[in-house]
Amino acid sequence: MLERLVFDSIEQVYEYLERNYGKNWYLDYFVQTKKLKDGKYEATVYRTSDLPSSEYSEISQRDLQELEKLLSDIPEKEYEEKIELEEYKEPLIIVNLSEDEMLASITIVPGVEKELPSKEDILKALRENNVVMGIDENAIEKALKEKKVFVPVVVAKGEKAKPSVDAKLDIKFKEHSKIKSRPECEEFEKIIKCCDEKEILAEKIPPVEGKDGYTVTGKIIKTEKPKDINLYDYLGENVEISEDKNKIISKIPGEPYIDRFGRISVRRILIIEGDLKDYGNIDFPGPVVIKGNAEGNYEIISGGDLLIKGVVGGVAIKCEGNIFIEKGIFGKAKGGIECKKNLRTLYINNSLVKSEGNIIVEDYIMDSVVIAKGTIIVNGRGTIIGGKVYAGENISCNLIGSSFGAVTHIGCGIDYEKTSQLLELEEEFEGKFLKLTSVIKLILKFERISKQLPENDRKKYLITLRKLNDMKDTLQKSINRLKEKMDILKRDIMLRNLKIRNRILVYKNCREAVIQIGNKTLKVTNDTGPGFFELDHVKGKIVFHGKAFIAS
């Protein structure tokens, strides 16, 4: 025994082994873990050469039961023992081809009497599997020299066809989505300028000839001839061809777009004079103004700011800029609004609203899911009742919750997804690590005992060792991947929680609400306010500064 230590978690055991005994600790060392009554783990570390002979000189009934449990995890079809032991004398060469026949790999299974095949044996096996092109003899020689067994080694590669590249139009402006219909010229007015006069809007990229390829089985992969384009087919309004005949340029300052025929034109801004229902869906690369209401099963996609002077109801909205809705949002549990910048409206009722900036509401939020990466401010009555309201920064309002409705969930500085992912990964990590230690223990016992057995009996143990070693490698790779994901998540969560200085400001009262700041929650049942909630990093809990309250 080298040492015996106590850790808080299996993850700490694993990190200690890697730090003190190297990434491949399991090749020369064995750790025996035991869960203590207080939930901690006792780990005893041995050199594999120094294992106590009294414990590892014979296979116990418990070992056999553990082996049976471990092997039961392996699909039966992969390890059916219908093959006679005689077939294990010579090494086995397994040739696998990818579905597209662009790669061929070999997996060498060592024989009991002859460990490795010859280079000629491998070449013959490749030919028998129709692998005739792209064979890498250096890779074969290296695999034999390094005795790579039980792992696939790529030994032949096809060459993909280099496809021809059609001539294409390289659009130079940021947004170029198609709109559903084409408004009249009087529907535009000069609000913003996205391009200057004579600015290059698109450029022709000439075609390029491709090259044929081949598979490892010798099939030729043909490539097609490239297609050319005519720039004049892409000319719309207020654009022209450049002097070198290779570019489309603007004739006026304005906003470029692509019409329903795929032609490039320039105009200034989209204005809908009435209601959205009289126009239909909108997919516009710049600012949009709707002078009436936006209600019904429609979609608005705006590449700039969006102004709606009426009511929004049941419409799906995606906006790259700011959103201003004068008469409020009544979602009717349909649609949803996503805003890349700031959003301002009169009220939000029964709606889903997301903003990557701030959200300012002039009256109230009711029975809605409202999420902002910035701050949420509710003015006027300043009421938030029902639903879920979350902000990456602060929340400011007059009233939170009501004794007559559902519980109101409100929080700031939170990140649900990373925390839930971490818990799932930790549970999976612990299970696989404990299984790995069981596998390693059985490998060590079987290796030691097999050396003391007659040749005929030893063969049976070698077959079992193959299965256990394969399982060990699979578990180790899986554990490494899980550990990397856990470290990334922990770093992100730790950095975010250390930076949380956000507050939920209540100017009048809060009741029947669940307050969340970062990963801490607090249920408020009695009237609380005025004041503000914040996360006390010293006490590690949410505290309220203001009137006393009862929390459960």
Tab-separated table of C-alpha atoms in Angstrom, residues 10-443:
chain	number	residue	atom	x	y	z
A	10	ILE	CA	-15.141	10.479	-6.417
A	11	GLU	CA	-14.155	13.399	-8.640
A	12	GLN	CA	-11.567	14.481	-6.032
A	13	VAL	CA	-10.177	10.914	-5.976
A	14	TYR	CA	-9.828	10.960	-9.756
A	15	GLU	CA	-8.176	14.396	-9.810
A	16	TYR	CA	-5.734	13.328	-7.079
A	17	LEU	CA	-4.727	10.194	-9.020
A	18	GLU	CA	-4.126	12.155	-12.236
A	19	ARG	CA	-2.199	14.903	-10.410
A	20	ASN	CA	0.073	12.579	-8.386
A	21	TYR	CA	0.357	9.479	-10.572
A	22	GLY	CA	-0.146	10.811	-14.101
A	23	LYS	CA	-2.918	10.655	-16.707
A	24	ASN	CA	-2.330	6.904	-17.225
A	25	TRP	CA	-2.217	6.074	-13.508
A	26	TYR	CA	-4.338	2.990	-14.009
A	27	LEU	CA	-1.470	1.251	-15.926
A	28	ASP	CA	0.797	0.998	-12.849
A	29	TYR	CA	-1.468	1.695	-9.902
A	30	PHE	CA	-4.720	0.397	-8.443
A	31	VAL	CA	-7.084	2.321	-6.172
A	32	GLN	CA	-9.607	0.672	-3.875
A	33	THR	CA	-12.487	2.972	-2.876
A	34	LYS	CA	-14.877	2.667	0.030
A	35	LYS	CA	-17.853	4.940	0.798
A	36	LEU	CA	-17.880	5.967	4.474
A	37	LYS	CA	-20.915	6.579	6.689
A	38	ASP	CA	-20.482	10.378	6.475
A	39	GLY	CA	-20.756	10.246	2.664
A	40	LYS	CA	-17.013	10.681	2.039
A	41	TYR	CA	-14.782	8.230	0.177
A	42	GLU	CA	-11.746	6.385	1.514
A	43	ALA	CA	-9.196	5.639	-1.225
A	44	THR	CA	-6.310	3.169	-0.798
A	45	VAL	CA	-3.604	3.341	-3.492
A	46	TYR	CA	-1.403	0.345	-4.411
A	47	ARG	CA	1.277	-0.304	-6.987
A	48	THR	CA	-0.017	-3.161	-9.105
A	49	SER	CA	3.271	-4.998	-8.428
A	50	ASP	CA	2.833	-4.611	-4.652
A	51	LEU	CA	-0.734	-5.847	-4.257
A	52	PRO	CA	-1.136	-8.081	-1.174
A	53	SER	CA	-0.848	-11.688	-2.296
A	54	SER	CA	-3.370	-12.804	0.299
A	55	GLU	CA	-6.146	-10.806	-1.389
A	56	TYR	CA	-5.161	-11.222	-5.056
A	57	SER	CA	-3.979	-14.833	-5.338
A	58	GLU	CA	-7.349	-16.431	-5.899
A	59	ILE	CA	-10.770	-15.659	-7.361
A	60	SER	CA	-13.486	-15.447	-4.709
A	61	GLN	CA	-17.186	-16.063	-5.149
A	62	ARG	CA	-17.714	-12.315	-4.753
A	63	ASP	CA	-15.259	-11.681	-7.612
A	64	LEU	CA	-17.180	-14.032	-9.847
A	65	GLN	CA	-20.442	-12.283	-9.031
A	66	GLU	CA	-18.875	-8.888	-9.777
A	67	LEU	CA	-17.452	-10.195	-13.047
A	68	GLU	CA	-20.851	-11.545	-14.059
A	69	LYS	CA	-22.462	-8.145	-13.315
A	70	LEU	CA	-19.836	-6.248	-15.329
A	71	LEU	CA	-19.998	-8.587	-18.299
A	72	SER	CA	-23.787	-8.378	-18.283
A	73	ASP	CA	-23.422	-4.737	-19.408
A	74	ILE	CA	-21.862	-5.970	-22.671
A	75	PRO	CA	-24.364	-6.761	-25.470
A	76	GLU	CA	-24.447	-10.537	-25.889
A	77	LYS	CA	-24.178	-10.369	-29.652
A	78	GLU	CA	-20.746	-8.725	-29.352
A	79	TYR	CA	-19.261	-11.435	-27.194
A	80	GLU	CA	-21.076	-14.681	-27.956
A	81	GLU	CA	-18.790	-17.484	-26.980
A	82	LYS	CA	-19.634	-19.742	-29.860
A	83	ILE	CA	-16.056	-19.654	-31.188
A	84	GLU	CA	-13.891	-22.520	-30.101
A	85	LEU	CA	-10.687	-21.737	-28.203
A	86	GLU	CA	-8.671	-23.113	-31.125
A	87	GLU	CA	-9.546	-19.997	-33.114
A	88	TYR	CA	-7.709	-17.788	-30.613
A	89	LYS	CA	-4.323	-19.327	-31.382
A	90	GLU	CA	-3.621	-17.076	-34.376
A	91	PRO	CA	-4.033	-13.269	-34.356
A	92	LEU	CA	-7.255	-11.961	-35.844
A	93	ILE	CA	-7.356	-9.090	-38.365
A	94	ILE	CA	-10.694	-7.265	-38.478
A	95	VAL	CA	-11.121	-5.004	-41.506
A	96	ASN	CA	-13.757	-2.260	-41.361
A	97	LEU	CA	-14.810	0.083	-44.154
A	98	SER	CA	-16.664	3.331	-43.662
A	99	GLU	CA	-20.101	3.515	-45.244
A	100	ASP	CA	-18.801	5.728	-48.052
A	101	GLU	CA	-15.778	3.400	-48.540
A	102	MET	CA	-13.411	6.337	-48.086
A	103	LEU	CA	-11.631	4.835	-45.062
A	104	ALA	CA	-10.453	1.346	-44.178
A	105	SER	CA	-9.189	0.391	-40.740
A	106	ILE	CA	-7.821	-2.761	-39.158
A	107	THR	CA	-8.192	-3.979	-35.599
A	108	ILE	CA	-5.629	-6.566	-34.484
A	109	VAL	CA	-6.761	-9.094	-31.884
A	110	PRO	CA	-3.613	-10.860	-30.596
A	111	GLY	CA	-3.509	-14.630	-30.666
A	112	VAL	CA	-2.809	-16.793	-27.681
A	113	GLU	CA	0.214	-18.436	-29.346
A	114	LYS	CA	1.151	-15.945	-32.092
A	115	GLU	CA	0.698	-12.391	-30.866
A	116	LEU	CA	0.819	-10.294	-34.083
A	117	PRO	CA	0.239	-10.891	-37.801
A	118	SER	CA	2.822	-10.019	-40.455
A	119	LYS	CA	2.583	-7.053	-42.811
A	120	GLU	CA	1.812	-9.480	-45.648
A	121	ASP	CA	-1.055	-10.988	-43.607
A	122	ILE	CA	-2.587	-7.525	-43.225
A	123	LEU	CA	-2.218	-6.673	-46.927
A	124	LYS	CA	-3.853	-9.965	-47.797
A	125	ALA	CA	-6.747	-9.275	-45.422
A	126	LEU	CA	-7.222	-5.854	-47.037
A	127	ARG	CA	-7.313	-7.364	-50.526
A	128	GLU	CA	-9.840	-9.966	-49.397
A	129	ASN	CA	-12.045	-7.073	-48.290
A	130	ASN	CA	-11.609	-5.299	-51.673
A	131	VAL	CA	-9.331	-2.585	-50.272
A	132	VAL	CA	-7.013	-1.867	-53.232
A	133	MET	CA	-6.330	1.906	-53.271
A	134	GLY	CA	-4.929	4.465	-50.868
A	135	ILE	CA	-3.209	1.831	-48.698
A	136	ASP	CA	-0.731	3.354	-46.208
A	137	GLU	CA	1.995	0.742	-45.651
A	138	ASN	CA	3.783	3.045	-43.197
A	139	ALA	CA	0.681	3.031	-40.984
A	140	ILE	CA	0.642	-0.791	-41.092
A	141	GLU	CA	4.327	-1.021	-40.161
A	142	LYS	CA	3.861	1.487	-37.333
A	143	ALA	CA	0.887	-0.435	-35.926
A	144	LEU	CA	2.926	-3.639	-35.861
A	145	LYS	CA	5.990	-1.931	-34.373
A	146	GLU	CA	3.957	-0.266	-31.617
A	147	LYS	CA	1.880	-3.437	-31.087
A	148	LYS	CA	-1.409	-1.628	-31.426
A	149	VAL	CA	-4.034	-4.198	-30.513
A	150	PHE	CA	-7.725	-3.966	-29.743
A	151	VAL	CA	-7.847	-0.455	-31.294
A	152	PRO	CA	-8.829	0.482	-34.867
A	153	VAL	CA	-5.978	1.803	-37.013
A	154	VAL	CA	-6.719	3.583	-40.291
A	155	VAL	CA	-4.535	1.986	-42.990
A	156	ALA	CA	-6.194	3.136	-46.230
A	157	LYS	CA	-7.772	6.399	-47.311
A	158	GLY	CA	-9.675	7.254	-50.433
A	159	GLU	CA	-9.486	10.636	-52.042
A	160	LYS	CA	-12.624	12.702	-52.082
A	161	ALA	CA	-13.675	14.234	-55.315
A	162	LYS	CA	-12.861	17.894	-55.374
A	163	PRO	CA	-16.229	19.300	-56.422
A	164	SER	CA	-16.527	21.952	-59.020
A	165	VAL	CA	-17.446	25.328	-57.657
A	166	ASP	CA	-20.248	27.081	-59.472
A	167	ALA	CA	-19.991	30.746	-60.128
A	168	LYS	CA	-21.869	32.586	-57.405
A	169	LEU	CA	-22.863	36.002	-56.258
A	170	ASP	CA	-21.012	37.196	-53.153
A	171	ILE	CA	-23.477	39.451	-51.343
A	172	LYS	CA	-21.609	42.244	-49.582
A	173	PHE	CA	-24.363	43.693	-47.384
A	174	LYS	CA	-25.105	42.105	-43.986
A	175	GLU	CA	-28.717	41.041	-44.473
A	176	HIS	CA	-30.195	39.808	-47.728
A	177	SER	CA	-33.287	37.759	-46.832
A	178	LYS	CA	-36.220	37.625	-49.217
A	179	ILE	CA	-39.444	39.484	-48.383
A	180	LYS	CA	-42.822	37.943	-48.951
A	181	SER	CA	-44.222	40.747	-51.134
A	182	ARG	CA	-43.148	44.000	-52.629
A	183	PRO	CA	-44.640	47.235	-51.244
A	184	GLU	CA	-45.157	50.292	-53.403
A	185	CYS	CA	-42.527	53.004	-53.556
A	186	GLU	CA	-44.530	55.481	-51.435
A	187	GLU	CA	-44.315	53.058	-48.466
A	188	PHE	CA	-40.696	54.049	-47.841
A	189	GLU	CA	-39.151	57.117	-46.274
A	190	LYS	CA	-35.531	58.038	-45.578
A	191	ILE	CA	-34.792	56.949	-41.983
A	192	ILE	CA	-31.449	55.100	-42.159
A	193	LYS	CA	-28.761	54.574	-44.789
A	194	CYS	CA	-27.190	51.125	-45.136
A	195	CYS	CA	-25.158	51.756	-48.282
A	196	ASP	CA	-23.665	54.714	-50.126
A	197	GLU	CA	-23.952	55.620	-53.781
A	198	LYS	CA	-21.591	53.515	-55.938
A	199	GLU	CA	-21.063	51.062	-53.048
A	200	ILE	CA	-20.400	47.438	-54.056
A	201	LEU	CA	-23.427	45.321	-53.125
A	202	ALA	CA	-22.457	42.030	-54.773
A	203	GLU	CA	-19.528	40.559	-56.676
A	204	LYS	CA	-19.370	37.627	-59.071
A	205	ILE	CA	-17.024	34.806	-58.035
A	206	PRO	CA	-16.009	32.886	-61.206
A	207	PRO	CA	-16.517	29.077	-61.515
A	208	VAL	CA	-13.743	26.600	-60.626
A	209	GLU	CA	-13.208	23.157	-62.247
A	210	GLY	CA	-13.234	20.198	-59.856
A	211	LYS	CA	-11.247	16.920	-59.745
A	212	ASP	CA	-12.396	13.270	-59.693
A	213	GLY	CA	-11.787	11.173	-56.575
A	214	TYR	CA	-11.727	7.474	-55.635
A	215	THR	CA	-12.679	5.089	-52.796
A	216	VAL	CA	-10.401	2.556	-51.113
A	217	THR	CA	-12.235	-0.122	-53.101
A	218	GLY	CA	-11.260	1.542	-56.396
A	219	LYS	CA	-14.535	3.212	-57.330
A	220	ILE	CA	-14.112	6.491	-59.230
A	221	ILE	CA	-16.057	9.447	-57.832
A	222	LYS	CA	-16.941	11.751	-60.700
A	223	THR	CA	-17.373	15.493	-60.312
A	224	GLU	CA	-19.712	17.682	-62.354
A	225	LYS	CA	-18.868	20.665	-64.490
A	226	PRO	CA	-19.338	24.065	-62.814
A	227	LYS	CA	-22.167	26.429	-63.729
A	228	ASP	CA	-21.758	30.094	-64.629
A	229	ILE	CA	-24.070	33.048	-63.835
A	230	ASN	CA	-25.096	36.230	-65.634
A	231	LEU	CA	-24.988	39.362	-63.443
A	232	TYR	CA	-27.748	41.020	-65.454
A	233	ASP	CA	-30.195	38.388	-64.093
A	234	TYR	CA	-29.665	39.857	-60.604
A	235	LEU	CA	-30.253	43.547	-61.366
A	236	GLY	CA	-33.229	45.163	-59.595
A	237	GLU	CA	-34.106	48.772	-58.869
A	238	ASN	CA	-31.509	51.504	-58.222
A	239	VAL	CA	-28.487	49.287	-58.997
A	240	GLU	CA	-26.127	48.858	-61.989
A	241	ILE	CA	-23.172	46.792	-63.292
A	242	SER	CA	-19.668	48.125	-62.561
A	243	GLU	CA	-17.229	49.085	-65.333
A	244	ASP	CA	-15.287	45.809	-64.964
A	245	LYS	CA	-18.598	43.893	-65.529
A	246	ASN	CA	-17.949	41.845	-62.362
A	247	LYS	CA	-19.872	43.721	-59.637
A	248	ILE	CA	-23.322	45.096	-58.790
A	249	ILE	CA	-23.188	48.611	-57.318
A	250	SER	CA	-25.762	50.968	-55.823
A	251	LYS	CA	-27.028	53.956	-57.806
A	252	ILE	CA	-28.407	55.697	-54.695
A	253	PRO	CA	-27.786	55.751	-50.939
A	254	GLY	CA	-30.277	53.518	-49.123
A	255	GLU	CA	-30.963	49.980	-47.842
A	256	PRO	CA	-30.163	46.998	-50.089
A	257	TYR	CA	-32.456	43.955	-50.233
A	258	ILE	CA	-33.229	40.899	-52.374
A	259	ASP	CA	-36.715	40.701	-53.838
A	260	ARG	CA	-38.794	37.570	-54.376
A	261	PHE	CA	-37.172	37.047	-57.796
A	262	GLY	CA	-33.671	37.027	-56.290
A	263	ARG	CA	-32.784	40.469	-57.689
A	264	ILE	CA	-30.775	43.042	-55.757
A	265	SER	CA	-32.372	46.457	-55.241
A	266	VAL	CA	-31.930	49.452	-52.937
A	267	ARG	CA	-34.602	51.231	-50.879
A	268	ARG	CA	-34.864	52.913	-47.515
A	269	ILE	CA	-37.352	51.450	-45.015
A	270	LEU	CA	-40.522	49.320	-44.884
A	271	ILE	CA	-43.680	51.046	-43.630
A	272	ILE	CA	-47.059	49.285	-43.289
A	273	GLU	CA	-49.792	51.920	-43.319
A	274	GLY	CA	-52.515	49.761	-41.705
A	275	ASP	CA	-52.737	46.469	-39.789
A	276	LEU	CA	-50.405	43.518	-40.288
A	277	LYS	CA	-53.311	41.299	-41.400
A	278	ASP	CA	-53.688	43.457	-44.526
A	279	TYR	CA	-50.033	42.788	-45.444
A	280	GLY	CA	-49.115	39.284	-44.231
A	281	ASN	CA	-45.818	37.901	-42.998
A	282	ILE	CA	-42.789	40.216	-42.985
A	283	ASP	CA	-39.160	39.193	-43.519
A	284	PHE	CA	-37.273	42.478	-43.992
A	285	PRO	CA	-33.517	43.161	-43.604
A	286	GLY	CA	-33.975	46.649	-42.127
A	287	PRO	CA	-36.255	48.787	-39.943
A	288	VAL	CA	-40.020	48.116	-40.023
A	289	VAL	CA	-42.884	50.442	-39.025
A	290	ILE	CA	-46.449	49.118	-38.610
A	291	LYS	CA	-48.938	51.954	-38.073
A	292	GLY	CA	-51.820	49.686	-37.004
A	293	ASN	CA	-52.156	46.487	-34.959
A	294	ALA	CA	-50.145	43.257	-35.382
A	295	GLU	CA	-52.526	40.443	-34.477
A	296	GLY	CA	-53.065	36.895	-35.710
A	297	ASN	CA	-51.000	33.928	-36.802
A	298	TYR	CA	-48.286	35.947	-38.561
A	299	GLU	CA	-44.515	36.289	-38.390
A	300	ILE	CA	-42.375	39.435	-38.343
A	301	ILE	CA	-38.635	39.233	-38.968
A	302	SER	CA	-36.871	42.599	-38.880
A	303	GLY	CA	-33.172	43.189	-39.480
A	304	GLY	CA	-33.363	46.616	-37.834
A	305	ASP	CA	-35.580	48.399	-35.305
A	306	LEU	CA	-39.302	47.594	-35.118
A	307	LEU	CA	-42.041	50.128	-34.283
A	308	ILE	CA	-45.663	48.971	-33.860
A	309	LYS	CA	-48.113	51.751	-33.022
A	310	GLY	CA	-50.989	49.423	-32.140
A	311	VAL	CA	-51.377	46.191	-30.125
A	312	VAL	CA	-49.416	42.980	-30.647
A	313	GLY	CA	-51.366	39.730	-30.194
A	314	GLY	CA	-50.300	36.182	-31.076
A	315	VAL	CA	-47.630	37.270	-33.591
A	316	ALA	CA	-44.172	35.652	-33.688
A	317	ILE	CA	-41.526	38.412	-33.800
A	318	LYS	CA	-37.765	38.210	-34.292
A	319	CYS	CA	-35.986	41.567	-34.333
A	320	GLU	CA	-32.268	42.312	-34.740
A	321	GLY	CA	-32.647	45.827	-33.320
A	322	ASN	CA	-34.828	47.603	-30.741
A	323	ILE	CA	-38.595	47.030	-30.389
A	324	PHE	CA	-41.134	49.683	-29.398
A	325	ILE	CA	-44.796	48.597	-29.105
A	326	GLU	CA	-46.987	51.571	-28.162
A	327	LYS	CA	-50.167	49.798	-27.012
A	328	GLY	CA	-48.873	46.649	-25.346
A	329	ILE	CA	-48.535	42.907	-25.895
A	330	PHE	CA	-51.400	40.452	-25.368
A	331	GLY	CA	-50.003	37.119	-26.529
A	332	LYS	CA	-53.023	34.856	-25.963
A	333	ALA	CA	-50.418	32.120	-25.226
A	334	LYS	CA	-49.359	32.221	-28.881
A	335	GLY	CA	-46.435	33.587	-30.844
A	336	GLY	CA	-43.476	34.988	-28.949
A	337	ILE	CA	-41.079	37.910	-29.188
A	338	GLU	CA	-37.283	37.735	-29.484
A	339	CYS	CA	-35.354	41.003	-29.465
A	340	LYS	CA	-31.585	41.424	-29.945
A	341	LYS	CA	-31.467	44.858	-28.278
A	342	ASN	CA	-33.902	46.734	-25.987
A	343	LEU	CA	-37.688	46.347	-25.830
A	344	ARG	CA	-40.264	48.884	-24.627
A	345	THR	CA	-44.045	48.475	-24.387
A	346	LEU	CA	-47.130	49.528	-22.394
A	347	TYR	CA	-47.869	46.092	-20.872
A	348	ILE	CA	-47.145	42.360	-21.293
A	349	ASN	CA	-50.013	39.888	-20.751
A	350	ASN	CA	-49.989	36.099	-21.300
A	351	SER	CA	-46.931	36.298	-23.563
A	352	LEU	CA	-43.396	35.030	-24.073
A	353	VAL	CA	-40.875	37.875	-24.425
A	354	LYS	CA	-37.079	37.547	-24.671
A	355	SER	CA	-34.615	40.406	-25.019
A	356	GLU	CA	-30.814	40.434	-25.175
A	357	GLY	CA	-30.905	44.010	-23.858
A	358	ASN	CA	-33.221	45.714	-21.350
A	359	ILE	CA	-37.017	45.471	-21.093
A	360	ILE	CA	-39.047	48.533	-20.026
A	361	VAL	CA	-42.784	48.113	-19.372
A	362	GLU	CA	-44.912	51.179	-18.692
A	363	ASP	CA	-47.712	49.512	-16.685
A	364	TYR	CA	-47.644	45.784	-15.755
A	365	ILE	CA	-46.516	42.209	-16.527
A	366	MET	CA	-49.087	39.439	-15.973
A	367	ASP	CA	-48.997	35.639	-16.441
A	368	SER	CA	-46.061	35.863	-18.835
A	369	VAL	CA	-42.563	34.489	-19.306
A	370	VAL	CA	-40.247	37.485	-19.625
A	371	ILE	CA	-36.472	37.073	-19.888
A	372	ALA	CA	-33.872	39.827	-20.358
A	373	LYS	CA	-30.088	39.617	-20.383
A	374	GLY	CA	-30.046	43.178	-19.048
A	375	THR	CA	-32.436	44.923	-16.643
A	376	ILE	CA	-36.251	44.737	-16.395
A	377	ILE	CA	-38.105	47.899	-15.278
A	378	VAL	CA	-41.886	48.058	-14.720
A	379	ASN	CA	-43.194	51.633	-14.333
A	380	GLY	CA	-46.715	53.003	-13.751
A	381	ARG	CA	-48.639	50.520	-11.624
A	382	GLY	CA	-45.403	48.582	-11.739
A	383	THR	CA	-47.034	45.200	-11.104
A	384	ILE	CA	-45.614	41.727	-11.825
A	385	ILE	CA	-48.228	39.014	-11.198
A	386	GLY	CA	-47.916	35.314	-12.067
A	387	GLY	CA	-45.607	33.749	-14.609
A	388	LYS	CA	-41.814	33.897	-14.627
A	389	VAL	CA	-39.739	37.060	-14.922
A	390	TYR	CA	-35.946	36.720	-15.064
A	391	ALA	CA	-33.156	39.223	-15.704
A	392	GLY	CA	-29.415	38.834	-16.095
A	393	GLU	CA	-28.999	42.128	-14.209
A	394	ASN	CA	-31.565	43.970	-12.019
A	395	ILE	CA	-35.375	44.051	-11.752
A	396	SER	CA	-37.280	47.158	-10.644
A	397	CYS	CA	-41.049	47.305	-9.939
A	398	ASN	CA	-43.693	48.369	-7.408
A	399	LEU	CA	-45.554	45.125	-6.661
A	400	ILE	CA	-44.635	41.452	-7.003
A	401	GLY	CA	-47.219	38.671	-6.711
A	402	SER	CA	-50.789	38.480	-5.493
A	403	SER	CA	-52.652	36.434	-2.892
A	404	PHE	CA	-55.396	35.754	-5.451
A	405	GLY	CA	-53.303	34.255	-8.241
A	406	ALA	CA	-50.535	31.744	-8.938
A	407	VAL	CA	-47.092	32.082	-7.357
A	408	THR	CA	-44.903	34.607	-9.146
A	409	HIS	CA	-41.353	33.480	-9.999
A	410	ILE	CA	-38.904	36.332	-10.299
A	411	GLY	CA	-35.109	36.239	-10.427
A	412	CYS	CA	-31.930	37.947	-11.530
A	413	GLY	CA	-28.344	36.867	-12.220
A	414	ILE	CA	-29.333	33.268	-12.956
A	415	ASP	CA	-28.185	30.500	-15.292
A	416	TYR	CA	-30.436	27.418	-15.097
A	417	GLU	CA	-28.959	25.354	-17.909
A	418	LYS	CA	-25.334	25.126	-16.767
A	419	THR	CA	-26.228	24.127	-13.198
A	420	SER	CA	-28.634	21.327	-14.232
A	421	GLN	CA	-26.136	19.984	-16.770
A	422	LEU	CA	-23.420	19.848	-14.101
A	423	LEU	CA	-25.531	17.779	-11.683
A	424	GLU	CA	-26.308	15.212	-14.386
A	425	LEU	CA	-22.650	14.958	-15.383
A	426	GLU	CA	-21.452	14.490	-11.785
A	427	GLU	CA	-23.862	11.586	-11.232
A	428	GLU	CA	-22.752	9.896	-14.453
A	429	PHE	CA	-19.068	10.527	-13.603
A	430	GLU	CA	-19.303	8.833	-10.193
A	431	GLY	CA	-21.018	5.737	-11.580
A	432	LYS	CA	-18.468	5.224	-14.348
A	433	PHE	CA	-15.457	5.802	-12.086
A	434	LEU	CA	-16.643	3.215	-9.567
A	435	LYS	CA	-17.232	0.743	-12.391
A	436	LEU	CA	-13.700	1.455	-13.720
A	437	THR	CA	-12.104	0.613	-10.345
A	438	SER	CA	-14.043	-2.665	-10.235
A	439	VAL	CA	-12.855	-3.573	-13.727
A	440	ILE	CA	-9.216	-2.755	-12.898
A	441	LYS	CA	-9.398	-4.866	-9.712
A	442	LEU	CA	-10.640	-7.881	-11.658
A	443	ILE	CA	-8.012	-7.391	-14.388
